[in-house]
Amino acid sequence: MVTDKARIAVLVSGGGTNLQALIDAQGKVITDGEIVLVISNNRHAYALERAANAGIESVVVLKKEIGSQEAFEDAIMAKLEEHNIDFIILAGFMTILSERFTSKYENRIINVHPSLIPKFCGEGFYGLKVHEAVLAAGDVVTGATVHFVNEIPDGGQIIMQKEVEVHQGDTPEILQRRVMKQAEWIILPEAAQRLSEKLRKERA
Ligand code: GRF
């Protein structure tokens, strides 16, 4: 379908609950953008089924088949160009992108991270490790952050944050689920809409 909406690619590696939140927000929270492509670096990612169920084209790009990080990123960039992508959402994409990639899409890549940056972020803080660290620190409040992506892992400008309570007796798994439900799945679509609106206006 050809529209003047911002064309969004979502990069995934796993379950894709954030992708699902974005799909569900289309036409509701996200009115100025449309997800037109899903790229996975994992052939078995359930996110691929979510894309298929929503009728969104997807492609698998595997680093181990391609070889170097540079060639892997080139393959992703080729797909983005082929589909005239305006901006990229990293939704559980478990690879750090190089500066060559991030500088090409400056202010056009966003990521969701499951903590209140600058707490519990950067290399090594991913998945359950983030929530384990929050519990070990005894924090009573955590949350999620959507930020622009630059060459520093989790270091780009913050777009939105939302706090989530830590409860006594929480396990990392319980806390992860609460952070997703109460923060990630809400702020990621909202940030996607903000950027879609901005890019659509710039183009008009
Ligand atoms: C989320 O916690 C996200 O913040 C992090 O990886 C997880 C991905 O989950 N970057 P899903 O694949 O969206 O379900």
PDB file of C-alpha atoms and ligand atoms in Angstrom:
ATOM      1  CA  MET A   1       0.000   0.000   0.000  1.00  0.00           C
ATOM      2  CA  VAL A   2       1.411   3.422  -0.932  1.00  0.00           C
ATOM      3  CA  THR A   3       0.722   6.175   1.603  1.00  0.00           C
ATOM      4  CA  ASP A   4       2.681   9.208   2.764  1.00  0.00           C
ATOM      5  CA  LYS A   5       3.077   7.695   6.234  1.00  0.00           C
ATOM      6  CA  ALA A   6       6.590   7.276   7.629  1.00  0.00           C
ATOM      7  CA  ARG A   7       7.914   3.871   6.609  1.00  0.00           C
ATOM      8  CA  ILE A   8       9.117   1.913   9.625  1.00  0.00           C
ATOM      9  CA  ALA A   9      11.386  -1.139   9.863  1.00  0.00           C
ATOM     10  CA  VAL A  10      11.454  -3.091  13.129  1.00  0.00           C
ATOM     11  CA  LEU A  11      14.586  -5.095  13.936  1.00  0.00           C
ATOM     12  CA  VAL A  12      14.074  -8.107  16.213  1.00  0.00           C
ATOM     13  CA  SER A  13      15.839 -11.189  17.582  1.00  0.00           C
ATOM     14  CA  GLY A  14      13.357 -12.932  19.843  1.00  0.00           C
ATOM     15  CA  GLY A  15       9.819 -13.182  21.118  1.00  0.00           C
ATOM     16  CA  GLY A  16       8.734  -9.866  19.691  1.00  0.00           C
ATOM     17  CA  THR A  17       6.286  -8.694  22.351  1.00  0.00           C
ATOM     18  CA  ASN A  18       7.412  -5.135  21.640  1.00  0.00           C
ATOM     19  CA  LEU A  19       6.832  -5.753  17.934  1.00  0.00           C
ATOM     20  CA  GLN A  20       3.343  -6.974  18.841  1.00  0.00           C
ATOM     21  CA  ALA A  21       2.689  -3.798  20.842  1.00  0.00           C
ATOM     22  CA  LEU A  22       3.728  -1.761  17.792  1.00  0.00           C
ATOM     23  CA  ILE A  23       1.522  -3.814  15.475  1.00  0.00           C
ATOM     24  CA  ASP A  24      -1.446  -3.410  17.841  1.00  0.00           C
ATOM     25  CA  ALA A  25      -0.833   0.355  18.013  1.00  0.00           C
ATOM     26  CA  GLN A  26      -1.003   0.834  14.260  1.00  0.00           C
ATOM     27  CA  GLY A  27      -3.934   3.042  13.294  1.00  0.00           C
ATOM     28  CA  LYS A  28      -4.520   3.798  16.987  1.00  0.00           C
ATOM     29  CA  VAL A  29      -1.480   5.313  18.751  1.00  0.00           C
ATOM     30  CA  ILE A  30       0.620   5.180  15.581  1.00  0.00           C
ATOM     31  CA  THR A  31      -1.278   7.195  12.994  1.00  0.00           C
ATOM     32  CA  ASP A  32       1.580   8.789  11.040  1.00  0.00           C
ATOM     33  CA  GLY A  33       3.716   5.703  10.475  1.00  0.00           C
ATOM     34  CA  GLU A  34       3.403   2.195   9.134  1.00  0.00           C
ATOM     35  CA  ILE A  35       5.516  -0.882   9.830  1.00  0.00           C
ATOM     36  CA  VAL A  36       6.467  -2.111   6.372  1.00  0.00           C
ATOM     37  CA  LEU A  37       9.367  -4.426   7.180  1.00  0.00           C
ATOM     38  CA  VAL A  38      10.581  -6.683   9.997  1.00  0.00           C
ATOM     39  CA  ILE A  39      14.214  -7.791   9.989  1.00  0.00           C
ATOM     40  CA  SER A  40      15.345 -10.637  12.252  1.00  0.00           C
ATOM     41  CA  ASN A  41      18.867 -11.867  12.919  1.00  0.00           C
ATOM     42  CA  ASN A  42      17.405 -15.123  14.261  1.00  0.00           C
ATOM     43  CA  ARG A  43      15.589 -17.543  11.976  1.00  0.00           C
ATOM     44  CA  HIS A  44      13.614 -18.986  14.910  1.00  0.00           C
ATOM     45  CA  ALA A  45      12.416 -15.686  16.385  1.00  0.00           C
ATOM     46  CA  TYR A  46       8.706 -15.851  17.244  1.00  0.00           C
ATOM     47  CA  ALA A  47       8.608 -12.201  16.148  1.00  0.00           C
ATOM     48  CA  LEU A  48       8.643 -13.528  12.557  1.00  0.00           C
ATOM     49  CA  GLU A  49       5.311 -15.261  13.135  1.00  0.00           C
ATOM     50  CA  ARG A  50       3.861 -12.090  14.607  1.00  0.00           C
ATOM     51  CA  ALA A  51       4.925 -10.215  11.447  1.00  0.00           C
ATOM     52  CA  ALA A  52       3.412 -12.903   9.211  1.00  0.00           C
ATOM     53  CA  ASN A  53       0.136 -12.873  11.169  1.00  0.00           C
ATOM     54  CA  ALA A  54      -0.063  -9.113  10.658  1.00  0.00           C
ATOM     55  CA  GLY A  55       0.727  -9.400   6.949  1.00  0.00           C
ATOM     56  CA  ILE A  56       4.033  -7.553   7.312  1.00  0.00           C
ATOM     57  CA  GLU A  57       6.943  -8.535   5.099  1.00  0.00           C
ATOM     58  CA  SER A  58       9.908  -9.958   6.978  1.00  0.00           C
ATOM     59  CA  VAL A  59      13.439 -10.956   6.164  1.00  0.00           C
ATOM     60  CA  VAL A  60      16.068 -12.953   8.062  1.00  0.00           C
ATOM     61  CA  VAL A  61      19.667 -11.710   7.934  1.00  0.00           C
ATOM     62  CA  LEU A  62      22.148 -14.052   9.621  1.00  0.00           C
ATOM     63  CA  LYS A  63      25.595 -12.862  10.608  1.00  0.00           C
ATOM     64  CA  LYS A  64      26.961 -16.394  10.734  1.00  0.00           C
ATOM     65  CA  GLU A  65      26.018 -16.931   7.099  1.00  0.00           C
ATOM     66  CA  ILE A  66      27.275 -13.562   5.953  1.00  0.00           C
ATOM     67  CA  GLY A  67      30.578 -13.406   7.849  1.00  0.00           C
ATOM     68  CA  SER A  68      31.754 -10.039   9.143  1.00  0.00           C
ATOM     69  CA  GLN A  69      29.794  -7.475  11.155  1.00  0.00           C
ATOM     70  CA  GLU A  70      30.372  -5.012   8.307  1.00  0.00           C
ATOM     71  CA  ALA A  71      28.879  -7.294   5.668  1.00  0.00           C
ATOM     72  CA  PHE A  72      25.998  -8.145   8.025  1.00  0.00           C
ATOM     73  CA  GLU A  73      25.208  -4.451   8.486  1.00  0.00           C
ATOM     74  CA  ASP A  74      25.554  -3.846   4.736  1.00  0.00           C
ATOM     75  CA  ALA A  75      22.959  -6.558   4.121  1.00  0.00           C
ATOM     76  CA  ILE A  76      20.554  -4.915   6.582  1.00  0.00           C
ATOM     77  CA  MET A  77      21.144  -1.471   5.076  1.00  0.00           C
ATOM     78  CA  ALA A  78      20.459  -2.849   1.595  1.00  0.00           C
ATOM     79  CA  LYS A  79      17.079  -4.155   2.793  1.00  0.00           C
ATOM     80  CA  LEU A  80      16.277  -0.814   4.426  1.00  0.00           C
ATOM     81  CA  GLU A  81      17.066   1.045   1.222  1.00  0.00           C
ATOM     82  CA  GLU A  82      15.136  -1.420  -0.906  1.00  0.00           C
ATOM     83  CA  HIS A  83      12.048  -0.685   1.194  1.00  0.00           C
ATOM     84  CA  ASN A  84      12.574   3.115   1.424  1.00  0.00           C
ATOM     85  CA  ILE A  85      12.639   2.975   5.204  1.00  0.00           C
ATOM     86  CA  ASP A  86      12.358   6.307   7.026  1.00  0.00           C
ATOM     87  CA  PHE A  87      13.272   5.070  10.481  1.00  0.00           C
ATOM     88  CA  ILE A  88      14.222   1.961  12.400  1.00  0.00           C
ATOM     89  CA  ILE A  89      12.936   0.573  15.675  1.00  0.00           C
ATOM     90  CA  LEU A  90      15.134  -1.838  17.611  1.00  0.00           C
ATOM     91  CA  ALA A  91      12.717  -4.055  19.537  1.00  0.00           C
ATOM     92  CA  GLY A  92      14.734  -6.686  21.336  1.00  0.00           C
ATOM     93  CA  PHE A  93      17.433  -6.675  18.625  1.00  0.00           C
ATOM     94  CA  MET A  94      20.381  -8.366  20.311  1.00  0.00           C
ATOM     95  CA  THR A  95      23.259  -6.906  18.312  1.00  0.00           C
ATOM     96  CA  ILE A  96      25.205  -3.717  18.845  1.00  0.00           C
ATOM     97  CA  LEU A  97      25.324  -1.697  15.631  1.00  0.00           C
ATOM     98  CA  SER A  98      28.554   0.000  14.561  1.00  0.00           C
ATOM     99  CA  GLU A  99      29.043   3.735  14.178  1.00  0.00           C
ATOM    100  CA  ARG A 100      29.085   3.290  10.399  1.00  0.00           C
ATOM    101  CA  PHE A 101      25.484   2.118  10.637  1.00  0.00           C
ATOM    102  CA  THR A 102      24.217   4.439  13.379  1.00  0.00           C
ATOM    103  CA  SER A 103      25.693   7.590  11.815  1.00  0.00           C
ATOM    104  CA  LYS A 104      23.967   6.822   8.531  1.00  0.00           C
ATOM    105  CA  TYR A 105      20.605   6.813  10.325  1.00  0.00           C
ATOM    106  CA  GLU A 106      21.304   9.597  12.821  1.00  0.00           C
ATOM    107  CA  ASN A 107      18.146  10.387  14.854  1.00  0.00           C
ATOM    108  CA  ARG A 108      16.326   7.749  12.831  1.00  0.00           C
ATOM    109  CA  ILE A 109      16.967   4.674  15.001  1.00  0.00           C
ATOM    110  CA  ILE A 110      15.181   4.191  18.319  1.00  0.00           C
ATOM    111  CA  ASN A 111      15.587   1.478  20.916  1.00  0.00           C
ATOM    112  CA  VAL A 112      13.649   0.386  23.985  1.00  0.00           C
ATOM    113  CA  HIS A 113      15.710  -0.493  27.045  1.00  0.00           C
ATOM    114  CA  PRO A 114      14.168  -2.046  30.181  1.00  0.00           C
ATOM    115  CA  SER A 115      15.592   0.336  32.802  1.00  0.00           C
ATOM    116  CA  LEU A 116      15.621   4.016  33.657  1.00  0.00           C
ATOM    117  CA  ILE A 117      18.769   5.048  31.764  1.00  0.00           C
ATOM    118  CA  PRO A 118      21.420   5.986  32.967  1.00  0.00           C
ATOM    119  CA  LYS A 119      20.798   3.181  35.465  1.00  0.00           C
ATOM    120  CA  PHE A 120      21.538  -0.428  34.465  1.00  0.00           C
ATOM    121  CA  CYS A 121      22.442   0.187  30.840  1.00  0.00           C
ATOM    122  CA  GLY A 122      25.306  -0.235  28.404  1.00  0.00           C
ATOM    123  CA  GLU A 123      27.209  -3.334  27.385  1.00  0.00           C
ATOM    124  CA  GLY A 124      26.287  -6.416  29.410  1.00  0.00           C
ATOM    125  CA  PHE A 125      22.927  -5.038  30.532  1.00  0.00           C
ATOM    126  CA  TYR A 126      20.379  -6.874  28.453  1.00  0.00           C
ATOM    127  CA  GLY A 127      17.390  -9.149  29.024  1.00  0.00           C
ATOM    128  CA  LEU A 128      17.005 -10.542  32.547  1.00  0.00           C
ATOM    129  CA  LYS A 129      20.446  -9.240  33.577  1.00  0.00           C
ATOM    130  CA  VAL A 130      18.967  -5.744  33.838  1.00  0.00           C
ATOM    131  CA  HIS A 131      16.206  -6.844  36.210  1.00  0.00           C
ATOM    132  CA  GLU A 132      18.586  -9.008  38.255  1.00  0.00           C
ATOM    133  CA  ALA A 133      20.769  -5.926  38.773  1.00  0.00           C
ATOM    134  CA  VAL A 134      17.790  -3.779  39.808  1.00  0.00           C
ATOM    135  CA  LEU A 135      16.772  -6.376  42.421  1.00  0.00           C
ATOM    136  CA  ALA A 136      20.361  -6.816  43.654  1.00  0.00           C
ATOM    137  CA  ALA A 137      20.636  -3.032  44.115  1.00  0.00           C
ATOM    138  CA  GLY A 138      17.431  -3.009  46.165  1.00  0.00           C
ATOM    139  CA  ASP A 139      15.841  -0.280  44.028  1.00  0.00           C
ATOM    140  CA  VAL A 140      12.138   0.239  44.638  1.00  0.00           C
ATOM    141  CA  VAL A 141      11.495   1.917  41.294  1.00  0.00           C
ATOM    142  CA  THR A 142      12.660   0.870  37.847  1.00  0.00           C
ATOM    143  CA  GLY A 143      11.152   1.376  34.398  1.00  0.00           C
ATOM    144  CA  ALA A 144      11.925   1.609  30.720  1.00  0.00           C
ATOM    145  CA  THR A 145      13.503   4.099  28.347  1.00  0.00           C
ATOM    146  CA  VAL A 146      13.120   4.770  24.640  1.00  0.00           C
ATOM    147  CA  HIS A 147      16.162   6.524  23.222  1.00  0.00           C
ATOM    148  CA  PHE A 148      17.838   7.369  19.961  1.00  0.00           C
ATOM    149  CA  VAL A 149      20.609   4.980  19.015  1.00  0.00           C
ATOM    150  CA  ASN A 150      24.155   6.176  18.437  1.00  0.00           C
ATOM    151  CA  GLU A 151      27.527   4.429  18.591  1.00  0.00           C
ATOM    152  CA  ILE A 152      27.443   4.194  22.416  1.00  0.00           C
ATOM    153  CA  PRO A 153      25.317   1.237  23.642  1.00  0.00           C
ATOM    154  CA  ASP A 154      22.191   2.736  25.284  1.00  0.00           C
ATOM    155  CA  GLY A 155      23.942   6.131  25.107  1.00  0.00           C
ATOM    156  CA  GLY A 156      21.804   8.136  22.666  1.00  0.00           C
ATOM    157  CA  GLN A 157      19.399  10.943  23.517  1.00  0.00           C
ATOM    158  CA  ILE A 158      16.455   9.904  25.691  1.00  0.00           C
ATOM    159  CA  ILE A 159      13.018  10.289  24.070  1.00  0.00           C
ATOM    160  CA  MET A 160      10.679   8.897  26.748  1.00  0.00           C
ATOM    161  CA  GLN A 161      10.854   7.138  30.116  1.00  0.00           C
ATOM    162  CA  LYS A 162       8.236   5.507  32.318  1.00  0.00           C
ATOM    163  CA  GLU A 163       8.634   4.366  35.899  1.00  0.00           C
ATOM    164  CA  VAL A 164       7.484   0.989  37.232  1.00  0.00           C
ATOM    165  CA  GLU A 165       7.322  -0.116  40.889  1.00  0.00           C
ATOM    166  CA  VAL A 166       9.464  -2.958  42.161  1.00  0.00           C
ATOM    167  CA  HIS A 167       7.488  -5.189  44.529  1.00  0.00           C
ATOM    168  CA  GLN A 168       8.764  -7.195  47.452  1.00  0.00           C
ATOM    169  CA  GLY A 169       9.319 -10.797  46.410  1.00  0.00           C
ATOM    170  CA  ASP A 170       9.767  -9.940  42.721  1.00  0.00           C
ATOM    171  CA  THR A 171      11.835 -12.352  40.684  1.00  0.00           C
ATOM    172  CA  PRO A 172      13.720 -11.036  37.637  1.00  0.00           C
ATOM    173  CA  GLU A 173      11.091 -12.718  35.430  1.00  0.00           C
ATOM    174  CA  ILE A 174       8.141 -11.130  37.250  1.00  0.00           C
ATOM    175  CA  LEU A 175       9.798  -7.721  37.178  1.00  0.00           C
ATOM    176  CA  GLN A 176      10.668  -8.062  33.491  1.00  0.00           C
ATOM    177  CA  ARG A 177       7.043  -8.797  32.663  1.00  0.00           C
ATOM    178  CA  ARG A 178       5.780  -5.833  34.712  1.00  0.00           C
ATOM    179  CA  VAL A 179       8.277  -3.455  33.072  1.00  0.00           C
ATOM    180  CA  MET A 180       7.219  -4.654  29.634  1.00  0.00           C
ATOM    181  CA  LYS A 181       3.501  -4.399  30.326  1.00  0.00           C
ATOM    182  CA  GLN A 182       3.487  -1.123  32.267  1.00  0.00           C
ATOM    183  CA  ALA A 183       6.249   0.694  30.392  1.00  0.00           C
ATOM    184  CA  GLU A 184       7.869  -0.767  27.253  1.00  0.00           C
ATOM    185  CA  TRP A 185       4.675  -1.662  25.384  1.00  0.00           C
ATOM    186  CA  ILE A 186       3.295   1.811  26.091  1.00  0.00           C
ATOM    187  CA  ILE A 187       6.210   4.158  25.485  1.00  0.00           C
ATOM    188  CA  LEU A 188       7.639   2.402  22.429  1.00  0.00           C
ATOM    189  CA  PRO A 189       4.500   2.950  20.296  1.00  0.00           C
ATOM    190  CA  GLU A 190       4.192   6.518  21.622  1.00  0.00           C
ATOM    191  CA  ALA A 191       7.788   7.313  20.682  1.00  0.00           C
ATOM    192  CA  ALA A 192       7.263   5.661  17.282  1.00  0.00           C
ATOM    193  CA  GLN A 193       4.287   7.938  16.694  1.00  0.00           C
ATOM    194  CA  ARG A 194       6.245  11.051  17.717  1.00  0.00           C
ATOM    195  CA  LEU A 195       9.021  10.286  15.273  1.00  0.00           C
ATOM    196  CA  SER A 196       6.560   9.280  12.534  1.00  0.00           C
ATOM    197  CA  GLU A 197       4.730  12.588  12.902  1.00  0.00           C
ATOM    198  CA  LYS A 198       7.961  14.566  12.800  1.00  0.00           C
ATOM    199  CA  LEU A 199       9.275  12.811   9.706  1.00  0.00           C
ATOM    200  CA  ARG A 200       5.928  13.015   7.938  1.00  0.00           C
ATOM    201  CA  LYS A 201       5.728  16.784   8.580  1.00  0.00           C
ATOM    202  CA  GLU A 202       9.310  17.283   7.399  1.00  0.00           C
ATOM    203  CA  ARG A 203       8.453  15.557   4.162  1.00  0.00           C
ATOM    204  CA  ALA A 204       5.168  17.408   3.543  1.00  0.00           C
TER     205      ALA A 204
HETATM  206  C1  GRF B   1      12.721  -6.266  25.983  1.00  0.00           C
HETATM  207  O1  GRF B   1      12.848  -6.329  27.360  1.00  0.00           O
HETATM  208  C2  GRF B   1      13.483  -5.079  25.482  1.00  0.00           C
HETATM  209  O2  GRF B   1      13.500  -3.998  26.345  1.00  0.00           O
HETATM  210  C3  GRF B   1      14.859  -5.612  25.351  1.00  0.00           C
HETATM  211  O3  GRF B   1      14.696  -6.961  24.933  1.00  0.00           O
HETATM  212  C4  GRF B   1      13.415  -7.430  25.310  1.00  0.00           C
HETATM  213  C5  GRF B   1      12.737  -7.878  24.047  1.00  0.00           C
HETATM  214  O4  GRF B   1      11.531  -8.502  24.212  1.00  0.00           O
HETATM  215  N1  GRF B   1      15.657  -4.775  24.523  1.00  0.00           N
HETATM  216  P1  GRF B   1      10.581  -8.800  22.969  1.00  0.00           P
HETATM  217  O5  GRF B   1      11.374  -9.580  21.929  1.00  0.00           O
HETATM  218  O6  GRF B   1      10.091  -7.484  22.420  1.00  0.00           O
HETATM  219  O7  GRF B   1       9.470  -9.629  23.534  1.00  0.00           O
END
